[in-house]
């Protein structure tokens, strides 16, 4: 374990390199979210990104001691009507909020997404992670949530 308390005086080589989580099952903790807008077909669209941190290894070829330097995992949600209507919590931000907060669909429909996302911080769930090639040229390997198994 590297002591990061005096970060400013550290050499570049002393900073631990982040590790990609191996495919498997992890306990994930929601650490935050952000949203961003983009233009497509003369329309402004929103993507909400939920940031996750692996809090425990359930079943994976990854050492529990390496979790501290594991890359965070992102869940990106498109806020288009077809995406919001999906029932899967891996695809729809509404379904994700519904399942994590144990709400009914009607309750989620009445919630403003911002405050609902604020309530998610610190919540935990078990999930299956799979690797996916992302980026403009599909040249970046990332760990992505493939399925949520259990809300903790």
XYZ file of N, CA, C and O in Angstrom:
608
model
N 0.850 -1.179 0.000
C 0.000 0.000 0.000
C 0.891 1.235 0.000
O 1.820 1.344 0.780
N 0.589 2.160 -0.869
C 1.336 3.399 -0.992
C 0.651 4.471 -0.152
O -0.564 4.612 -0.181
N 1.461 5.227 0.598
C 0.921 6.319 1.409
C 0.767 7.553 0.519
O 1.745 8.091 0.012
N -0.470 7.980 0.319
C -0.744 9.129 -0.549
C -0.945 10.422 0.229
O -1.399 11.415 -0.311
N -0.597 10.433 1.518
C -0.863 11.604 2.357
C -0.063 12.830 1.915
O -0.493 13.952 2.116
N 1.112 12.632 1.332
C 1.912 13.760 0.865
C 2.004 13.685 -0.656
O 3.081 13.552 -1.233
N 0.874 13.782 -1.311
C 0.763 13.594 -2.750
C 1.648 14.551 -3.546
O 2.239 14.178 -4.546
N 1.753 15.796 -3.122
C 2.488 16.806 -3.888
C 3.983 16.520 -3.980
O 4.632 16.914 -4.933
N 4.537 15.815 -3.009
C 5.976 15.545 -3.049
C 6.300 14.165 -3.641
O 7.459 13.783 -3.719
N 5.293 13.441 -4.074
C 5.518 12.104 -4.633
C 6.091 12.191 -6.040
O 5.790 13.117 -6.787
N 6.874 11.197 -6.398
C 7.341 11.104 -7.774
C 6.266 10.410 -8.599
O 5.410 9.705 -8.067
N 6.317 10.582 -9.915
C 5.309 10.000 -10.792
C 5.251 8.482 -10.634
O 4.178 7.892 -10.627
N 6.379 7.842 -10.494
C 6.446 6.387 -10.370
C 5.871 5.857 -9.076
O 5.542 4.678 -8.971
N 5.734 6.706 -8.062
C 5.214 6.253 -6.770
C 3.692 6.214 -6.725
O 3.111 5.633 -5.819
N 3.046 6.843 -7.713
C 1.579 6.836 -7.759
C 1.135 5.478 -8.291
O 1.563 5.057 -9.362
N 0.286 4.770 -7.543
C -0.130 3.442 -7.994
C -0.965 3.516 -9.271
O -1.802 4.400 -9.419
N -0.708 2.598 -10.191
C -1.459 2.551 -11.436
C -2.812 1.892 -11.187
O -2.915 0.903 -10.476
N -3.855 2.458 -11.794
C -5.176 1.873 -11.633
C -5.254 0.566 -12.402
O -4.635 0.406 -13.449
N -6.057 -0.368 -11.863
C -6.218 -1.671 -12.485
C -7.657 -1.842 -12.953
O -8.593 -1.478 -12.249
N -7.793 -2.424 -14.133
C -9.111 -2.747 -14.661
C -9.664 -3.942 -13.893
O -8.978 -4.952 -13.723
N -10.892 -3.806 -13.401
C -11.519 -4.926 -12.710
C -11.679 -6.090 -13.681
O -12.055 -5.911 -14.838
N -11.388 -7.299 -13.209
C -11.585 -8.492 -14.021
C -13.078 -8.754 -14.168
O -13.885 -8.293 -13.353
N -13.464 -9.484 -15.197
C -14.862 -9.878 -15.327
C -15.233 -10.742 -14.138
O -14.418 -11.532 -13.647
N -16.452 -10.575 -13.640
C -16.895 -11.361 -12.501
C -18.018 -10.670 -11.762
O -18.696 -9.782 -12.296
N -18.205 -11.074 -10.505
C -19.270 -10.525 -9.672
C -18.647 -9.722 -8.539
O -17.753 -10.215 -7.846
N -19.135 -8.500 -8.360
C -18.605 -7.584 -7.355
C -19.731 -6.948 -6.559
O -20.856 -6.837 -7.049
N -19.389 -6.500 -5.375
C -20.271 -5.617 -4.628
C -19.866 -4.208 -5.028
O -18.707 -3.820 -4.889
N -20.828 -3.454 -5.550
C -20.552 -2.118 -6.054
C -21.197 -1.078 -5.148
O -22.275 -1.291 -4.596
N -20.519 0.053 -5.002
C -21.027 1.174 -4.221
C -21.153 2.379 -5.149
O -20.242 2.671 -5.932
N -22.278 3.066 -5.076
C -22.512 4.232 -5.924
C -21.779 5.424 -5.302
O -22.052 5.799 -4.171
N -20.837 5.989 -6.053
C -20.025 7.074 -5.499
C -20.455 8.457 -5.991
O -20.058 9.463 -5.418
N -21.252 8.521 -7.032
C -21.705 9.820 -7.507
C -22.280 9.725 -8.907
O -22.418 8.632 -9.463
N -22.605 10.877 -9.467
C -23.152 10.919 -10.819
C -22.871 12.292 -11.421
O -22.536 13.243 -10.723
N -23.004 12.358 -12.705
C -22.973 13.639 -13.412
C -23.762 13.479 -14.704
O -24.039 12.360 -15.138
N -24.160 14.599 -15.280
C -24.854 14.525 -16.563
C -24.176 15.454 -17.550
O -23.453 16.370 -17.176
N -24.402 15.160 -18.790
C -23.850 16.004 -19.853
C -24.835 16.004 -21.022
O -25.603 15.067 -21.206
N -24.794 17.082 -21.781
C -25.675 17.220 -22.930
C -24.862 17.133 -24.215
O -23.681 17.464 -24.236
N -25.525 16.679 -25.261
C -24.912 16.663 -26.588
C -26.009 16.937 -27.612
O -27.187 16.793 -27.326
N -25.589 17.367 -28.776
C -26.525 17.685 -29.859
C -26.556 16.534 -30.861
O -25.517 16.016 -31.253
N -27.769 16.135 -31.250
C -27.938 15.138 -32.300
C -29.254 15.431 -33.006
O -30.281 15.603 -32.356
N -29.208 15.475 -34.306
C -30.402 15.750 -35.114
C -31.101 17.026 -34.665
O -32.322 17.054 -34.493
N -30.314 18.080 -34.436
C -30.842 19.385 -34.000
C -31.629 19.305 -32.690
O -32.563 20.066 -32.461
N -31.255 18.376 -31.860
C -31.944 18.173 -30.584
C -30.896 18.000 -29.480
O -29.902 17.328 -29.672
N -31.137 18.634 -28.342
C -30.237 18.464 -27.204
C -30.654 17.223 -26.432
O -31.814 17.062 -26.077
N -29.695 16.337 -26.200
C -29.958 15.094 -25.479
C -29.071 15.023 -24.246
O -28.028 15.665 -24.187
N -29.493 14.228 -23.283
C -28.766 14.117 -22.019
C -28.313 12.681 -21.787
O -29.051 11.741 -22.063
N -27.099 12.554 -21.262
C -26.581 11.273 -20.791
C -26.268 11.449 -19.310
O -25.590 12.409 -18.921
N -26.770 10.542 -18.494
C -26.455 10.548 -17.066
C -25.450 9.428 -16.826
O -25.675 8.291 -17.234
N -24.355 9.761 -16.168
C -23.332 8.778 -15.835
C -23.307 8.592 -14.331
O -23.145 9.561 -13.586
N -23.480 7.358 -13.898
C -23.395 7.006 -12.480
C -22.028 6.358 -12.272
O -21.647 5.432 -12.995
N -21.277 6.880 -11.300
C -19.942 6.341 -11.004
C -20.045 5.330 -9.869
O -20.692 5.581 -8.860
N -19.379 4.200 -10.085
C -19.399 3.107 -9.116
C -17.984 2.769 -8.684
O -17.034 2.902 -9.460
N -17.859 2.302 -7.469
C -16.585 1.828 -6.932
C -16.805 0.403 -6.454
O -17.806 0.114 -5.789
N -15.910 -0.491 -6.805
C -16.005 -1.875 -6.324
C -15.683 -1.884 -4.830
O -14.625 -1.427 -4.413
N -16.627 -2.373 -4.035
C -16.458 -2.405 -2.583
C -16.088 -3.797 -2.083
O -15.667 -3.944 -0.940
N -16.249 -4.800 -2.922
C -15.924 -6.162 -2.524
C -15.938 -7.091 -3.722
O -16.641 -6.856 -4.700
N -15.136 -8.141 -3.643
C -15.097 -9.160 -4.688
C -15.977 -10.319 -4.227
O -15.759 -10.868 -3.150
N -16.971 -10.666 -5.022
C -17.828 -11.794 -4.701
C -17.309 -13.040 -5.409
O -17.076 -14.075 -4.784
N -17.122 -12.924 -6.721
C -16.613 -14.043 -7.502
C -15.895 -13.505 -8.736
O -16.533 -13.188 -9.742
N -14.593 -13.359 -8.641
C -13.806 -12.833 -9.756
C -12.338 -13.143 -9.517
O -11.915 -13.389 -8.387
N -11.578 -13.096 -10.597
C -10.140 -13.300 -10.518
C -9.482 -11.936 -10.286
O -8.804 -11.401 -11.154
N -9.753 -11.374 -9.112
C -9.250 -10.049 -8.746
C -9.046 -10.044 -7.240
O -9.923 -10.485 -6.492
N -7.904 -9.574 -6.805
C -7.576 -9.583 -5.383
C -8.319 -8.480 -4.635
O -8.373 -7.344 -5.094
N -8.869 -8.826 -3.499
C -9.571 -7.862 -2.646
C -8.645 -6.688 -2.288
O -9.078 -5.544 -2.202
N -7.355 -6.981 -2.111
C -6.401 -5.934 -1.743
C -6.169 -4.928 -2.873
O -5.697 -3.822 -2.629
N -6.507 -5.292 -4.115
C -6.320 -4.383 -5.253
C -7.527 -3.478 -5.500
O -7.494 -2.625 -6.389
N -8.595 -3.634 -4.720
C -9.791 -2.820 -4.941
C -9.517 -1.331 -4.774
O -10.148 -0.505 -5.424
N -8.569 -1.002 -3.911
C -8.267 0.412 -3.664
C -7.721 1.117 -4.905
O -7.899 2.312 -5.066
N -7.073 0.362 -5.790
C -6.508 0.960 -7.008
C -7.288 0.538 -8.254
O -6.832 0.743 -9.370
N -8.464 -0.032 -8.064
C -9.287 -0.448 -9.208
C -9.893 0.770 -9.892
O -10.272 1.741 -9.238
N -9.959 0.701 -11.219
C -10.608 1.775 -11.971
C -12.073 1.851 -11.581
O -12.720 0.821 -11.385
N -12.626 3.053 -11.475
C -14.068 3.151 -11.219
C -14.844 2.610 -12.423
O -14.329 2.562 -13.533
N -16.074 2.230 -12.184
C -16.950 1.721 -13.240
C -18.013 2.782 -13.498
O -18.501 3.409 -12.563
N -18.345 2.978 -14.768
C -19.379 3.947 -15.142
C -20.591 3.209 -15.690
O -20.460 2.233 -16.409
N -21.748 3.732 -15.336
C -22.981 3.289 -15.983
C -23.539 4.515 -16.692
O -23.835 5.520 -16.049
N -23.630 4.454 -18.017
C -24.142 5.573 -18.805
C -25.591 5.308 -19.184
O -25.919 4.239 -19.711
N -26.435 6.284 -18.906
C -27.861 6.175 -19.211
C -28.258 7.281 -20.179
O -28.056 8.463 -19.887
N -28.831 6.904 -21.304
C -29.340 7.881 -22.263
C -30.747 8.271 -21.840
O -31.560 7.418 -21.496
N -31.024 9.551 -21.848
C -32.318 10.054 -21.386
C -33.242 10.353 -22.559
O -33.770 11.450 -22.699
N -33.436 9.356 -23.392
C -34.383 9.459 -24.498
C -35.641 8.693 -24.101
O -35.574 7.788 -23.265
N -36.781 9.037 -24.659
C -38.003 8.307 -24.294
C -37.892 6.781 -24.434
O -38.296 6.051 -23.526
N -37.320 6.246 -25.526
C -37.213 4.785 -25.604
C -36.315 4.191 -24.503
O -36.628 3.141 -23.936
N -35.221 4.868 -24.179
C -34.317 4.359 -23.131
C -34.973 4.439 -21.760
O -34.859 3.516 -20.954
N -35.661 5.530 -21.483
C -36.327 5.695 -20.187
C -37.454 4.689 -19.994
O -37.783 4.327 -18.867
N -38.051 4.210 -21.070
C -39.162 3.261 -20.987
C -38.706 1.820 -20.749
O -39.526 0.961 -20.421
N -37.416 1.556 -20.885
C -36.908 0.197 -20.696
C -37.121 -0.271 -19.259
O -37.099 0.523 -18.325
N -37.285 -1.565 -19.074
C -37.503 -2.150 -17.740
C -36.192 -2.544 -17.050
O -36.149 -2.757 -15.858
N -35.107 -2.657 -17.804
C -33.827 -3.107 -17.262
C -33.100 -1.980 -16.528
O -32.898 -0.900 -17.087
N -32.655 -2.219 -15.284
C -31.924 -1.187 -14.548
C -30.519 -0.931 -15.093
O -29.861 0.003 -14.669
N -30.073 -1.735 -16.030
C -28.772 -1.499 -16.654
C -28.917 -0.554 -17.840
O -27.972 0.089 -18.248
N -30.135 -0.411 -18.362
C -30.391 0.433 -19.533
C -31.098 1.732 -19.164
O -30.757 2.790 -19.663
N -32.083 1.657 -18.284
C -32.923 2.814 -17.965
C -32.573 3.404 -16.609
O -32.560 2.701 -15.599
N -32.320 4.712 -16.581
C -32.021 5.371 -15.305
C -33.240 5.306 -14.387
O -33.094 5.180 -13.169
N -34.436 5.350 -14.945
C -35.643 5.230 -14.113
C -35.717 3.855 -13.450
O -36.036 3.744 -12.273
N -35.457 2.800 -14.204
C -35.486 1.442 -13.645
C -34.370 1.274 -12.611
O -34.556 0.606 -11.587
N -33.209 1.891 -12.867
C -32.091 1.825 -11.928
C -32.479 2.466 -10.593
O -32.324 1.866 -9.531
N -33.039 3.675 -10.655
C -33.476 4.383 -9.436
C -34.575 3.577 -8.735
O -34.549 3.400 -7.520
N -35.528 3.071 -9.508
C -36.628 2.275 -8.952
C -36.096 1.084 -8.154
O -36.484 0.850 -7.014
N -35.172 0.336 -8.745
C -34.667 -0.867 -8.088
C -33.778 -0.555 -6.890
O -33.904 -1.180 -5.843
N -32.876 0.406 -7.027
C -31.949 0.724 -5.931
C -32.701 1.308 -4.738
O -32.418 0.974 -3.591
N -33.682 2.174 -4.984
C -34.420 2.806 -3.890
C -35.668 2.017 -3.483
O -36.387 2.422 -2.582
N -35.911 0.885 -4.158
C -37.060 0.028 -3.863
C -38.368 0.818 -3.935
O -39.155 0.856 -2.988
N -38.578 1.462 -5.081
C -39.775 2.266 -5.302
C -40.662 1.595 -6.346
O -40.203 0.756 -7.118
N -41.902 2.008 -6.394
C -42.791 1.537 -7.453
C -42.526 2.372 -8.706
O -41.943 3.456 -8.643
N -42.971 1.872 -9.828
C -42.809 2.609 -11.084
C -43.522 3.954 -11.014
O -43.007 4.966 -11.492
N -44.707 3.981 -10.401
C -45.444 5.243 -10.265
C -44.665 6.256 -9.429
O -44.635 7.446 -9.750
N -44.037 5.800 -8.347
C -43.251 6.704 -7.499
C -42.067 7.279 -8.265
O -41.748 8.459 -8.141
N -41.412 6.445 -9.067
C -40.254 6.898 -9.840
C -40.688 7.906 -10.901
O -40.012 8.911 -11.124
N -41.831 7.672 -11.529
C -42.318 8.596 -12.558
C -42.588 9.987 -11.994
O -42.503 10.977 -12.702
N -42.898 10.069 -10.711
C -43.189 11.347 -10.067
C -41.935 12.041 -9.532
O -41.976 13.212 -9.176
N -40.819 11.310 -9.470
C -39.574 11.877 -8.941
C -38.855 12.705 -9.984
O -38.851 12.369 -11.159
N -38.201 13.762 -9.526
C -37.269 14.496 -10.360
C -35.968 13.696 -10.329
O -35.523 13.248 -9.270
N -35.365 13.468 -11.483
C -34.205 12.598 -11.575
C -33.036 13.085 -10.712
O -32.382 12.290 -10.050
N -32.764 14.384 -10.682
C -31.636 14.922 -9.904
C -31.684 14.538 -8.434
O -30.760 13.906 -7.922
N -32.758 14.888 -7.710
C -32.844 14.501 -6.294
C -32.837 12.983 -6.094
O -32.279 12.482 -5.120
N -33.440 12.252 -7.023
C -33.443 10.791 -6.903
C -32.021 10.248 -6.995
O -31.626 9.366 -6.227
N -31.223 10.802 -7.913
C -29.838 10.359 -8.039
C -29.019 10.717 -6.802
O -28.130 9.975 -6.407
N -29.321 11.858 -6.202
C -28.633 12.242 -4.958
C -28.851 11.196 -3.867
O -27.963 10.909 -3.083
N -30.049 10.619 -3.823
C -30.372 9.619 -2.797
C -29.640 8.299 -3.027
O -29.564 7.477 -2.132
N -29.082 8.097 -4.203
C -28.399 6.838 -4.517
C -26.986 6.756 -3.948
O -26.469 5.663 -3.738
N -26.351 7.888 -3.713
C -24.954 7.894 -3.278
C -24.776 7.060 -2.011
O -25.505 7.218 -1.046
N -23.821 6.139 -2.080
C -23.526 5.263 -0.954
C -24.290 3.954 -0.977
O -23.942 3.018 -0.249
N -25.315 3.845 -1.815
C -26.074 2.591 -1.901
C -25.206 1.518 -2.554
O -24.331 1.806 -3.349
N -25.496 0.257 -2.193
C -24.693 -0.863 -2.706
C -25.568 -1.909 -3.379
O -26.719 -2.084 -3.032
N -24.941 -2.596 -4.327
C -25.599 -3.714 -4.994
C -24.531 -4.670 -5.521
O -23.360 -4.311 -5.640
N -24.951 -5.893 -5.788
C -24.055 -6.884 -6.406
C -24.346 -6.907 -7.895
O -25.504 -6.885 -8.303
N -23.274 -6.970 -8.682
C -23.442 -6.904 -10.136
C -22.424 -7.787 -10.846
O -21.329 -8.026 -10.334
N -22.823 -8.228 -12.022
C -21.924 -8.943 -12.922
C -21.254 -7.895 -13.796
O -21.938 -7.074 -14.420
N -19.925 -7.911 -13.821
C -19.173 -6.996 -14.691
C -18.610 -7.777 -15.868
O -18.111 -8.889 -15.702
N -18.701 -7.186 -17.038
C -18.124 -7.743 -18.260
C -17.283 -6.661 -18.914
O -17.535 -5.473 -18.747
N -16.284 -7.077 -19.685
C -15.456 -6.116 -20.402
C -16.139 -5.738 -21.713
O -16.780 -6.561 -22.358
N -15.968 -4.475 -22.060
C -16.549 -3.950 -23.290
C -15.543 -2.996 -23.911
O -14.901 -2.216 -23.204
N -15.416 -3.055 -25.223
C -14.542 -2.125 -25.930
C -15.355 -0.861 -26.218
O -16.451 -0.931 -26.771
N -14.825 0.285 -25.790
C -15.538 1.550 -25.938
C -14.630 2.571 -26.631
O -13.514 2.259 -27.016
N -15.110 3.779 -26.722
C -14.345 4.839 -27.367
C -14.729 4.955 -28.827
O -15.368 4.074 -29.395
N -14.337 6.049 -29.420
C -14.685 6.327 -30.813
C -14.249 5.196 -31.744
O -14.963 4.816 -32.651
N -13.067 4.636 -31.499
C -12.529 3.571 -32.349
C -12.635 2.191 -31.704
O -11.984 1.250 -32.152
N -13.426 2.097 -30.632
C -13.577 0.827 -29.902
C -12.217 0.257 -29.516
O -11.936 -0.922 -29.659
N -11.359 1.144 -28.966
C -10.001 0.739 -28.614
C -9.698 0.872 -27.119
O -8.557 0.761 -26.700
N -10.743 1.092 -26.310
C -10.564 1.224 -24.867
C -11.378 0.131 -24.187
O -12.589 0.027 -24.398
N -10.708 -0.679 -23.370
C -11.407 -1.739 -22.652
C -11.862 -1.211 -21.296
O -11.078 -0.655 -20.548
N -13.166 -1.370 -21.019
C -13.743 -0.918 -19.756
C -14.560 -2.039 -19.139
O -15.115 -2.873 -19.844
N -14.642 -2.019 -17.815
C -15.539 -2.924 -17.104
C -16.906 -2.255 -17.058
O -17.014 -1.090 -16.690
N -17.931 -2.974 -17.464
C -19.293 -2.443 -17.505
C -20.229 -3.378 -16.743
O -20.020 -4.590 -16.718
N -21.254 -2.808 -16.139
C -22.260 -3.605 -15.446
C -23.130 -4.287 -16.502
O -23.783 -3.621 -17.295
N -23.122 -5.623 -16.487
C -23.935 -6.391 -17.429
C -25.283 -6.748 -16.817
O -26.278 -6.841 -17.517
N -25.292 -6.945 -15.487
C -26.533 -7.340 -14.819
C -26.427 -7.025 -13.342
O -25.384 -7.207 -12.728
N -27.502 -6.543 -12.773
C -27.578 -6.322 -11.318
C -28.225 -7.560 -10.720
O -29.319 -7.953 -11.132
N -27.543 -8.165 -9.762
C -28.008 -9.414 -9.170
C -28.854 -9.182 -7.934
O -29.899 -9.789 -7.750
N -28.359 -8.277 -7.062
C -29.010 -8.099 -5.770
C -28.756 -6.688 -5.254
O -27.647 -6.178 -5.344
N -29.796 -6.080 -4.706
C -29.673 -4.778 -4.061
C -29.375 -5.045 -2.594
O -30.051 -5.847 -1.952
N -28.372 -4.382 -2.053
C -27.981 -4.621 -0.650
C -28.515 -3.536 0.276
O -28.883 -2.489 -0.126
